[in-house]
């Protein structure tokens, strides 16, 4: 190759590399450039070219998101994981598609929601990756939580502003929660706050009802807040709760009634002092009233009691249909305190009722006016026990035994 051919080839390479430009002989070299001696050029000539970069740009980081982008049917308790190769995660945000950012904590590549996400909801995830050279790389993803096959409904009680010293906080489900794991998860999402502070425990009385009680009857004046943060909690196969709830109530004065079914007397104590003794009659043979500590569940001034509702049909010798006054429910199986003028002859003498505790009209009205939902009524004198499925049985247990009914490990 001739020297002219060589010079032409070098010049073309520099043009392609962007190293030559049209300029006058008296222009200084560009800032940051240095003078080089191109191969084949004369010693008196000079050519300006920029110095090569000392550091090449970092390649894009590799990011793997879990749940994967556009995932569907994601469980509401799922964390968001960001696995990065070639960088570090500096920020993660999770936002409901039509809502506010979700609170959570981020550590070691995992974002964990402070509470379960909402069901059947789309969430957008954004994160910022910082590469080795200090530059940042944004990443985005989205996923949708599962749509439940069955919605688990529940009620949070009591709903009254003031209740008696025996009233527990209760969550009652419309369908069974059988799996111990689901029961434990329900309890984790229930919160009781009291003023003053009171130690207490949740306990399952059956597969549908979980109740919270202190070690002994409440102290009058205690303020109670119950929060059911159950939205997104599973209670069965493809069965989930879809809402939260909250109730507040105050413990009123202490009133405790004690019924001795052998002496046929009910003694009523207010703040520990006997205020009234009432003659009563309770269940006759075959309709024995249950022994145990019950709690007034509701008050109804007037009602019609029909034995068909408790399995005694028309035509049965024990069938009855009676209008009653001043009714205070004690069990789900039909036991009440109420007025019964037709049995006044037996009150204080013998047991002739179908299981209810009968009083005179005057005594029943006095009791109705002074009693409130949540007042304990302690029955003694028969060998028929008060069972969990029959009402509010939290006081049937010692404190130690009650704590064992929690689904959470102690």
Coordinates of C-alpha atoms in Angstrom, one line a residue, residues 35-47:
X35 CA -2.7 15.7 21.0
X36 CA -1.8 12.4 19.4
X37 CA 0.6 11.5 16.5
X38 CA -1.5 9.6 14.0
X39 CA 0.2 6.7 12.2
X40 CA 1.8 7.9 8.8
X41 CA 1.4 11.6 9.6
X42 CA 4.4 14.0 9.4
X43 CA 6.1 15.1 12.6
X44 CA 5.0 18.7 12.0
X45 CA 1.2 17.9 11.7
X46 CA -1.2 17.4 14.6
X47 CA -4.7 15.9 14.9

